[in-house]
Coordinates of C-alpha atoms and ligand atoms in Angstrom, one line a residue:
M26 CA 17.9 -9.1 11.0
R27 CA 14.5 -8.0 10.0
S28 CA 14.4 -4.3 9.0
H29 CA 12.2 -2.0 11.0
F30 CA 10.5 1.3 10.7
N31 CA 12.8 3.9 12.2
S32 CA 10.2 6.0 14.0
R33 CA 6.7 5.9 15.3
L34 CA 5.7 8.6 12.9
G35 CA 7.2 6.6 10.0
F36 CA 4.9 3.6 10.8
I37 CA 1.8 5.8 11.2
M38 CA 2.5 7.6 7.9
A39 CA 3.2 4.3 6.1
A40 CA 0.0 2.7 7.5
A41 CA -2.1 5.8 6.9
G42 CA -0.6 6.1 3.4
S43 CA -1.7 2.5 2.8
A44 CA -5.2 3.3 4.0
I45 CA -5.6 6.6 2.3
G46 CA -5.9 6.0 -1.4
L47 CA -8.1 5.9 -4.4
G48 CA -10.7 4.5 -2.0
N49 CA -11.0 7.7 -0.1
I50 CA -10.8 10.2 -2.8
W51 CA -12.2 8.4 -5.8
K52 CA -14.5 5.7 -4.5
F53 CA -15.9 7.1 -1.1
P54 CA -17.5 10.2 -2.5
F55 CA -19.4 8.4 -5.2
E56 CA -20.5 5.7 -2.9
V57 CA -21.9 8.3 -0.6
G58 CA -23.5 10.2 -3.5
E59 CA -25.2 7.0 -4.8
S60 CA -26.1 5.5 -1.5
G61 CA -28.0 7.9 0.6
G62 CA -25.6 10.6 1.6
A63 CA -25.1 10.9 5.4
A64 CA -27.1 7.7 6.0
F65 CA -24.4 5.8 4.1
I66 CA -21.7 7.7 6.1
I67 CA -23.2 6.6 9.4
V68 CA -23.3 2.9 8.4
Y69 CA -19.7 3.3 7.1
L70 CA -18.5 4.9 10.3
F71 CA -20.2 2.2 12.4
F72 CA -18.3 -0.5 10.4
C73 CA -15.0 1.3 10.6
F74 CA -15.0 1.9 14.3
V75 CA -17.0 -1.0 15.7
L76 CA -16.2 -3.8 13.3
C77 CA -13.0 -3.0 11.5
F78 CA -11.0 -1.4 14.2
P79 CA -10.6 -4.6 16.3
I80 CA -9.5 -6.4 13.1
L81 CA -7.0 -3.6 12.2
V82 CA -5.5 -3.8 15.6
S83 CA -5.3 -7.6 15.4
E84 CA -3.6 -7.5 12.0
I85 CA -0.9 -5.2 13.2
A86 CA -0.4 -7.2 16.5
I87 CA -0.1 -10.5 14.7
G88 CA 2.5 -9.1 12.4
R89 CA 4.5 -7.6 15.2
R90 CA 4.4 -10.6 17.4
A91 CA 5.5 -12.9 14.5
Q92 CA 7.9 -10.6 12.8
R93 CA 6.9 -12.4 9.6
N94 CA 4.9 -11.9 6.4
A95 CA 1.1 -12.4 6.3
F96 CA 1.5 -16.1 5.5
G97 CA 4.4 -17.0 7.7
A98 CA 3.1 -15.1 10.7
F99 CA 0.5 -17.8 11.4
K100 CA 3.1 -20.5 11.3
V101 CA 5.4 -18.6 13.6
L102 CA 2.6 -18.2 16.1
G103 CA 2.2 -22.0 16.1
F104 CA -0.9 -22.4 14.0
P105 CA 0.3 -23.6 10.6
R106 CA -3.2 -24.5 9.4
W107 CA -4.4 -21.0 9.9
A108 CA -1.7 -19.9 7.4
V109 CA -4.4 -20.5 4.8
I110 CA -5.7 -17.0 5.9
G111 CA -2.3 -15.7 5.0
L112 CA -2.4 -17.4 1.6
L113 CA -5.8 -15.9 0.9
Q114 CA -4.4 -12.5 1.8
V115 CA -1.4 -12.8 -0.4
V116 CA -3.5 -14.0 -3.4
V117 CA -6.1 -11.3 -2.9
S118 CA -3.3 -8.7 -2.7
L119 CA -2.2 -9.6 -6.2
F120 CA -5.7 -9.3 -7.6
I121 CA -6.4 -6.0 -5.9
L122 CA -3.2 -4.4 -7.0
S123 CA -3.8 -5.6 -10.5
F124 CA -6.8 -3.4 -11.0
Y125 CA -5.9 -0.7 -8.5
N126 CA -2.7 -0.1 -10.5
V127 CA -4.8 0.5 -13.6
V128 CA -6.9 3.2 -12.0
A129 CA -3.7 4.7 -10.5
G130 CA -2.3 4.8 -14.1
W131 CA -5.4 6.7 -15.2
S132 CA -4.9 9.2 -12.4
F133 CA -1.4 9.8 -13.3
G134 CA -2.3 10.1 -17.0
Y135 CA -4.9 12.7 -16.0
F136 CA -2.3 14.7 -14.1
I137 CA -0.3 15.0 -17.4
E138 CA -3.5 16.0 -19.3
M139 CA -4.2 18.7 -16.7
L140 CA -0.7 20.0 -17.0
I141 CA -1.1 20.5 -20.8
G142 CA -4.5 22.0 -20.2
N143 CA -6.5 19.3 -22.0
F144 CA -9.7 19.6 -20.0
A145 CA -11.7 18.0 -22.8
I146 CA -10.3 14.7 -21.4
G147 CA -13.4 14.5 -19.2
E148 CA -15.7 14.1 -22.2
Q149 CA -13.2 11.8 -23.8
F150 CA -12.9 9.5 -20.8
P151 CA -14.7 6.6 -22.6
Q152 CA -12.2 6.8 -25.5
Y153 CA -9.3 7.5 -23.1
V154 CA -9.7 4.2 -21.3
Q155 CA -9.9 2.4 -24.6
N156 CA -6.6 3.7 -25.7
V157 CA -4.8 0.6 -24.6
P158 CA -1.2 1.4 -25.5
R159 CA -1.4 4.7 -23.6
I160 CA -3.0 3.5 -20.4
M161 CA -0.8 0.5 -20.5
V162 CA 2.3 2.7 -20.5
Y163 CA 0.9 4.7 -17.6
S164 CA 0.0 1.7 -15.5
L165 CA 3.4 0.2 -16.3
L166 CA 5.1 3.4 -15.2
F167 CA 3.1 3.4 -12.0
M168 CA 4.1 -0.1 -11.3
V169 CA 7.7 0.7 -11.9
V170 CA 7.7 3.6 -9.5
T171 CA 5.9 1.5 -6.9
G172 CA 8.5 -1.3 -7.4
Y173 CA 11.3 1.2 -7.2
I174 CA 10.2 2.5 -3.8
V175 CA 9.5 -1.0 -2.4
A176 CA 12.9 -2.2 -3.7
Q177 CA 14.7 0.4 -1.5
G178 CA 13.4 -1.4 1.6
V179 CA 11.4 -0.6 4.6
S180 CA 13.0 2.5 6.1
A181 CA 14.9 3.8 3.1
G182 CA 12.0 3.2 0.7
I183 CA 8.5 2.8 2.2
E184 CA 9.1 5.0 5.3
K185 CA 11.1 7.7 3.5
Y186 CA 8.6 8.2 0.7
T187 CA 5.4 7.9 2.7
K188 CA 6.8 10.4 5.2
L189 CA 7.4 12.8 2.4
L190 CA 4.2 12.2 0.4
M191 CA 1.6 12.1 3.1
P192 CA 2.1 15.7 4.4
I193 CA 2.0 16.9 0.8
L194 CA -1.2 15.0 0.3
I195 CA -2.8 16.4 3.4
L196 CA -1.9 19.9 2.4
I197 CA -3.2 19.5 -1.1
I198 CA -6.5 18.1 0.1
L199 CA -7.0 20.8 2.7
G200 CA -6.2 23.5 0.2
L201 CA -8.5 22.1 -2.4
A202 CA -11.4 21.6 0.0
G203 CA -10.9 25.1 1.3
Y204 CA -11.0 26.4 -2.2
A205 CA -14.0 24.3 -3.2
L206 CA -16.0 25.6 -0.3
T207 CA -15.8 29.1 -1.6
L208 CA -17.4 28.2 -4.9
P209 CA -21.0 29.1 -5.6
G210 CA -22.3 25.5 -5.6
A211 CA -20.8 24.7 -2.3
K212 CA -24.1 24.7 -0.4
A213 CA -26.0 22.6 -2.8
G214 CA -23.1 20.2 -2.9
L215 CA -22.9 19.9 0.8
T216 CA -26.6 19.4 1.1
F217 CA -26.5 16.5 -1.3
Y218 CA -23.4 15.1 0.4
L219 CA -24.6 15.3 3.9
V220 CA -28.4 15.2 4.1
P221 CA -29.3 11.6 5.0
D222 CA -31.7 9.6 2.8
V223 CA -32.5 6.5 4.9
S224 CA -34.7 5.0 2.2
K225 CA -31.5 4.3 0.2
I226 CA -30.1 2.0 2.8
T227 CA -30.6 -1.4 1.3
L228 CA -28.8 -4.6 1.9
D229 CA -26.6 -3.9 -1.1
V230 CA -25.7 -0.5 0.3
I231 CA -24.8 -2.1 3.7
Y232 CA -22.7 -4.6 1.8
N233 CA -20.9 -1.9 -0.1
A234 CA -20.3 0.1 3.1
L235 CA -18.8 -2.9 4.7
G236 CA -16.6 -3.7 1.7
H237 CA -15.6 -0.1 1.5
A238 CA -14.6 0.0 5.2
F239 CA -12.3 -3.0 4.7
F240 CA -10.9 -1.7 1.5
S241 CA -10.4 1.8 2.8
L242 CA -8.7 0.7 6.0
S243 CA -6.5 -1.7 4.0
L244 CA -7.8 -4.7 5.9
G245 CA -7.9 -8.3 5.0
L246 CA -5.0 -8.5 2.6
G247 CA -2.1 -8.6 4.9
G248 CA -0.8 -5.1 4.2
L249 CA -1.0 -4.0 7.8
M250 CA 0.1 -7.4 9.1
T251 CA 3.2 -7.0 6.9
Y252 CA 3.8 -3.4 8.1
G253 CA 3.2 -4.6 11.7
S254 CA 6.0 -7.1 11.2
Y255 CA 8.4 -4.2 10.8
L256 CA 7.5 -2.7 14.2
D257 CA 9.7 -3.2 17.2
Q258 CA 8.5 -4.2 20.6
K259 CA 8.2 -0.7 21.9
A260 CA 5.8 0.6 19.3
N261 CA 2.4 1.5 20.6
I262 CA 0.0 -0.4 18.3
L263 CA -3.2 0.9 19.8
S264 CA -2.5 4.6 19.5
S265 CA -1.1 4.1 16.0
A266 CA -4.2 2.2 15.0
V267 CA -6.4 5.0 16.4
A268 CA -4.4 7.6 14.5
V269 CA -4.6 5.6 11.2
T270 CA -8.3 5.0 11.5
F271 CA -9.1 8.7 12.2
M272 CA -6.8 9.9 9.4
D273 CA -8.4 7.6 6.9
V274 CA -11.9 8.6 7.8
M275 CA -11.1 12.3 7.9
I276 CA -9.5 12.3 4.5
A277 CA -12.4 10.4 3.0
F278 CA -14.7 13.0 4.6
M279 CA -12.6 15.9 3.3
A280 CA -12.6 14.4 -0.2
G281 CA -16.4 14.8 -0.1
F282 CA -16.1 18.4 1.1
M283 CA -13.9 19.0 -1.9
L284 CA -15.7 17.0 -4.6
F285 CA -19.3 17.9 -4.1
P286 CA -18.9 21.7 -4.1
F287 CA -16.7 21.3 -7.2
V288 CA -19.2 19.3 -9.0
F289 CA -22.3 21.3 -8.0
S290 CA -20.6 24.6 -8.8
Q291 CA -21.0 23.6 -12.4
G292 CA -24.5 22.3 -11.9
I293 CA -23.2 18.9 -13.1
A294 CA -25.6 16.2 -11.9
T295 CA -23.6 13.8 -9.7
E296 CA -22.7 11.0 -12.1
G297 CA -22.3 7.8 -10.4
G298 CA -19.3 5.4 -10.7
V299 CA -16.0 6.5 -12.0
G300 CA -17.7 9.4 -13.7
L301 CA -17.6 11.6 -10.7
V302 CA -13.8 12.1 -10.7
F303 CA -12.7 11.3 -14.2
M304 CA -15.6 12.8 -16.2
A305 CA -17.1 15.6 -14.2
L306 CA -14.1 17.1 -12.6
P307 CA -12.2 18.1 -15.7
K308 CA -15.2 20.1 -16.8
V309 CA -15.1 21.9 -13.4
F310 CA -11.4 22.6 -13.8
A311 CA -12.0 24.0 -17.4
S312 CA -14.5 26.4 -15.9
L313 CA -11.8 27.9 -13.7
G314 CA -10.0 29.3 -16.7
S315 CA -6.8 28.0 -18.1
V316 CA -4.4 29.1 -15.4
W317 CA -6.4 28.1 -12.3
G318 CA -7.7 25.1 -14.1
I319 CA -4.2 23.8 -14.7
I320 CA -3.1 24.6 -11.1
I321 CA -6.2 23.2 -9.4
G322 CA -6.7 20.3 -11.8
G323 CA -3.0 19.4 -11.7
L324 CA -3.0 19.5 -7.9
F325 CA -6.1 17.3 -7.8
F326 CA -4.7 14.6 -10.0
L327 CA -1.3 14.8 -8.3
L328 CA -3.1 14.3 -5.0
L329 CA -4.9 11.3 -6.4
S330 CA -1.7 9.8 -7.8
F331 CA 0.2 10.3 -4.5
A332 CA -2.6 8.8 -2.5
A333 CA -2.6 5.8 -4.9
L334 CA 1.2 5.4 -4.7
T335 CA 1.4 5.1 -1.0
S336 CA -1.3 2.4 -1.2
T337 CA 0.2 0.5 -4.1
V338 CA 3.5 0.4 -2.2
S339 CA 1.8 -1.3 0.8
I340 CA 0.0 -3.8 -1.4
L341 CA 3.1 -4.8 -3.3
E342 CA 5.0 -5.2 0.0
V343 CA 2.6 -8.1 0.9
S344 CA 3.8 -10.4 -1.8
V345 CA 7.4 -9.1 -1.6
A346 CA 7.6 -9.9 2.1
Y347 CA 6.1 -13.3 1.4
L348 CA 8.6 -14.2 -1.2
R349 CA 11.5 -12.9 0.9
D350 CA 10.6 -14.7 4.1
E351 CA 9.2 -17.9 2.7
H352 CA 11.2 -18.4 -0.4
R353 CA 14.4 -16.6 0.3
F354 CA 14.1 -14.2 -2.6
S355 CA 16.2 -11.1 -2.5
R356 CA 14.2 -7.9 -2.1
V357 CA 14.9 -6.8 -5.7
T358 CA 14.0 -10.2 -7.2
A359 CA 10.9 -10.4 -5.1
V360 CA 9.8 -6.9 -6.4
V361 CA 10.5 -7.8 -10.0
V362 CA 8.6 -11.1 -9.8
S363 CA 5.6 -9.7 -7.9
A364 CA 5.3 -6.6 -10.0
T365 CA 5.5 -8.6 -13.2
V366 CA 2.8 -11.1 -12.1
I367 CA 0.5 -8.3 -10.9
F368 CA 1.0 -6.2 -14.1
L369 CA 0.0 -9.2 -16.2
L370 CA -3.0 -10.0 -14.0
G371 CA -4.0 -6.4 -14.6
I372 CA -4.2 -6.7 -18.4
P373 CA -7.9 -7.9 -18.4
S374 CA -8.7 -4.9 -16.3
L375 CA -7.0 -2.6 -18.8
L376 CA -9.2 -4.1 -21.5
A377 CA -12.4 -4.0 -19.5
N378 CA -13.6 -0.6 -20.4
G379 CA -14.6 -1.1 -23.9
S380 CA -11.5 -2.4 -25.7
S381 CA -12.4 -6.0 -25.4
E382 CA -16.0 -7.1 -25.7
F383 CA -15.2 -10.2 -23.6
F384 CA -13.8 -8.4 -20.6
T385 CA -16.2 -5.5 -20.9
N386 CA -19.4 -7.6 -20.6
F387 CA -17.6 -10.1 -18.5
M388 CA -20.3 -11.7 -16.5
N389 CA -23.7 -11.5 -14.9
Y390 CA -23.0 -10.6 -11.3
G391 CA -25.8 -10.1 -8.9
G392 CA -28.3 -9.7 -11.7
V393 CA -26.3 -7.1 -13.7
S394 CA -23.8 -7.4 -16.5
V395 CA -20.4 -6.2 -15.2
D396 CA -17.0 -5.7 -16.7
F397 CA -14.0 -7.6 -15.5
M398 CA -12.6 -4.7 -13.5
T399 CA -15.8 -4.1 -11.6
F400 CA -16.3 -7.8 -11.1
I401 CA -12.8 -8.3 -9.6
S402 CA -13.0 -5.2 -7.5
D403 CA -16.4 -6.0 -6.1
L404 CA -15.5 -9.6 -5.5
S405 CA -12.2 -8.9 -3.8
S406 CA -13.2 -5.9 -1.7
N407 CA -16.8 -6.9 -0.9
T408 CA -16.3 -10.7 -0.5
F409 CA -12.7 -11.7 0.1
L410 CA -11.5 -8.8 2.4
P411 CA -14.5 -9.3 4.8
L412 CA -14.0 -13.0 4.6
A413 CA -10.3 -12.6 5.6
G414 CA -11.6 -10.3 8.3
L415 CA -14.0 -12.9 9.6
L416 CA -11.3 -15.5 9.7
I417 CA -8.9 -13.1 11.5
S418 CA -11.5 -12.4 14.1
L419 CA -12.1 -16.1 14.6
F420 CA -8.4 -16.7 14.8
V421 CA -7.7 -14.1 17.4
G422 CA -11.0 -14.6 19.3
Y423 CA -10.7 -18.4 19.7
I424 CA -7.4 -19.7 18.6
W425 CA -4.6 -17.2 19.4
R426 CA -7.0 -15.8 22.0
P427 CA -7.7 -12.2 23.0
D428 CA -5.4 -12.2 26.0
Q429 CA -2.5 -12.8 23.7
L430 CA -3.6 -9.9 21.6
I431 CA -3.9 -7.7 24.7
K432 CA -0.4 -8.8 25.8
E433 CA 1.0 -7.9 22.5
L434 CA -0.8 -4.5 22.5
S435 CA 0.6 -3.7 25.9
S436 CA 4.1 -4.6 24.5
D437 CA 4.5 -7.1 27.4
G438 CA 3.5 -4.6 30.0
Y439 CA 5.4 -1.7 28.5
Q440 CA 2.1 0.1 27.8
T441 CA -1.1 0.1 29.6
I442 CA -4.3 -0.8 27.8
P443 CA -7.4 0.7 29.3
I444 CA -9.6 -2.1 30.6
W445 CA -12.6 -1.1 28.6
V446 CA -10.6 -1.3 25.4
A447 CA -9.5 -4.8 26.3
V448 CA -13.0 -5.9 27.1
Y449 CA -14.3 -4.3 24.0
L450 CA -11.7 -5.9 21.7
K451 CA -12.5 -9.3 23.2
I452 CA -16.2 -9.0 22.8
A453 CA -15.9 -7.6 19.3
L454 CA -13.5 -10.3 18.1
R455 CA -15.3 -13.2 19.7
Y456 CA -18.9 -12.2 19.0
I457 CA -19.6 -9.0 17.2
C458 CA -17.3 -9.4 14.2
P459 CA -17.9 -13.1 13.6
V460 CA -21.7 -12.8 13.8
I461 CA -22.1 -9.7 11.7
L462 CA -19.5 -10.7 9.1
S463 CA -20.9 -14.2 8.7
L464 CA -24.4 -12.9 8.3
I465 CA -23.4 -10.3 5.7
F466 CA -21.2 -12.8 3.9
L467 CA -24.0 -15.4 3.8
F468 CA -26.6 -12.9 2.6
T469 CA -24.5 -11.5 -0.1
V470 CA -23.3 -14.8 -1.4
L471 CA -26.9 -15.9 -1.6
E472 CA -27.8 -12.8 -3.4
K473 CA -24.9 -12.3 -5.8
F474 CA -24.4 -15.9 -6.8
F475 CA -27.8 -17.5 -6.3
G476 CA -30.1 -14.6 -7.0
V477 CA -31.9 -15.1 -3.6
Q478 CA -33.2 -11.8 -2.3
V479 CA -32.8 -12.1 1.4
I480 CA -33.9 -8.6 2.5
G481 CA -35.7 -5.8 0.8
Ligands
LIG784 N1 -6.9 1.5 1.4 C1 -6.6 1.8 0.0 C2 -7.5 2.8 -0.5 O1 -8.4 3.3 0.1 C3 -6.6 0.6 -0.8 C4 -5.9 -0.6 -0.2 C5 -6.6 -1.7 0.0 C6 -4.6 -0.5 0.1 C7 -6.1 -2.8 0.6 C8 -4.0 -1.6 0.7 C9 -4.7 -2.7 1.0 O2 -7.4 3.2 -1.6

C-alpha cells in the first residue's frame, strides 16, 4: 500500500516547506532589488496567482488521482506518451537539486561561522566559495541530512520533520523582520524595496519573474505531483493549494521586510546577486555587537538552512518515488542512488565560483559570460520549469481534460468547487497558460540562444 500523509496539516506543511526555500529568502529579495522593486513584485504576483496557480493545482491533482510518481502518473492515467513530461521533471529535479544543495551547504556553513562570531566571512565570501574541501563537506552533510529524512518515509520522515521545521521557520522570520523594522535604515530599505520603478520592467525581468514564480512554487519538477500522490481521496486539494501559494508569497514578502532594513541600516548599497545575503548581511550582524550579532546572525542562517532543507527533501523525493515505483528500488536504496548521483552532478557547481576556470567562465549565455551554476540554475528554472508547466497545462487542458481535473478537485463530489473557480481553471489551462508560456518561451529561446532581441 502506498504511504500517505497523516493529516491535512502535514501535507500543507510539506508542500509549503517545499515551496518556501532559498528562493524566497535568498533569491526573491535580490531579484526585487535588481528588477524594479514593487513593479517586479506585481509582475511576480500576477504570474503566481494567474498563471502558476492552475498548474500547481493540476500537479497535485494528477499525483493524487494516479497515486504514482511524476513519471508513472501519466501512464496510470492512460497517456503513456505524455510520461515524457514526467521524465523531463525527474531529470530537471536532479539538476536543480545538484546546485541547490551547494547553496544550502553554504547557508549551513554560514550558520556555523555566525555561531563562532566570524562576521568577517562576508568579506571573505569569494575565498569561502573557493575553499572546495570545506564547501564540499557542507554540501555533503546537507545531502546526508536530506537523505536521512527522505529515507524515513512519507509520514515518519517528510511529514514529521516539515511539521516541526516550518513553524520554527515562520517564527524566526517574523521575529527577524520585526527586529529589522526597528533599525534606523528601515525606512530607506522599505522605500527601495517597495517603490515601483516601471522603467526596469524589460523582457528579461518578465522572464525572471516567471521563472522565479515557477521555482518558488516548486512547479514543473514533479515535487508537488509526487507529494500529491501521497494524498488520500478526502484531502481538499484546492484549499491546500491556496494555503501553500499564500504562504509562499507571504514568506518571500517578509524576507524583503527583513533583508532591506538590515542592509540599509548599514548604508550598504544593495549588492545584486548572491552578495545580498552572503556578503552584505554578515557586516550587518557584526554591527549589532558580538552577542546580538551571534544571536541574530545565527538565527538568520539557521532559518535559511531550514528553509532549504524542507525544499531539498521534496526535490529528492521526486527521483526516490520514481525509482521506487518504476524500478522497484527499496526506499533506502533509492535514496542512496539518487543522492549520490545528485551530489556528483553538483561538483561542477561547487567549482563554479572561481576554483575552476572552466566552470567559472562556463559559457556565453544571452550575451554574458556565466559560470556553470548560474547557467544551470537559469536554464532549469527559467526554461525547463516553465516548459514543463506549458506541457502540463496542455495535458490537462486538452488531453486529460479540465472536467477530470474538476472531478478530482471535488474528490468525486466530496467537496464542492465554486463554479467560477472551475471556469477559471479551465480557461487558464486551455488558453491563458499555453499562450503566455509559449510566447515567453519562444522569445527567451530566441534571445538567449540566438541573440535575437524580440522586445526592448
Ligand atoms: N521552491 C523552492 C525555493 O523557493 C525550490 C524548489 C524548486 C523546491 C523546485 C522544489 C522544487 O527555494
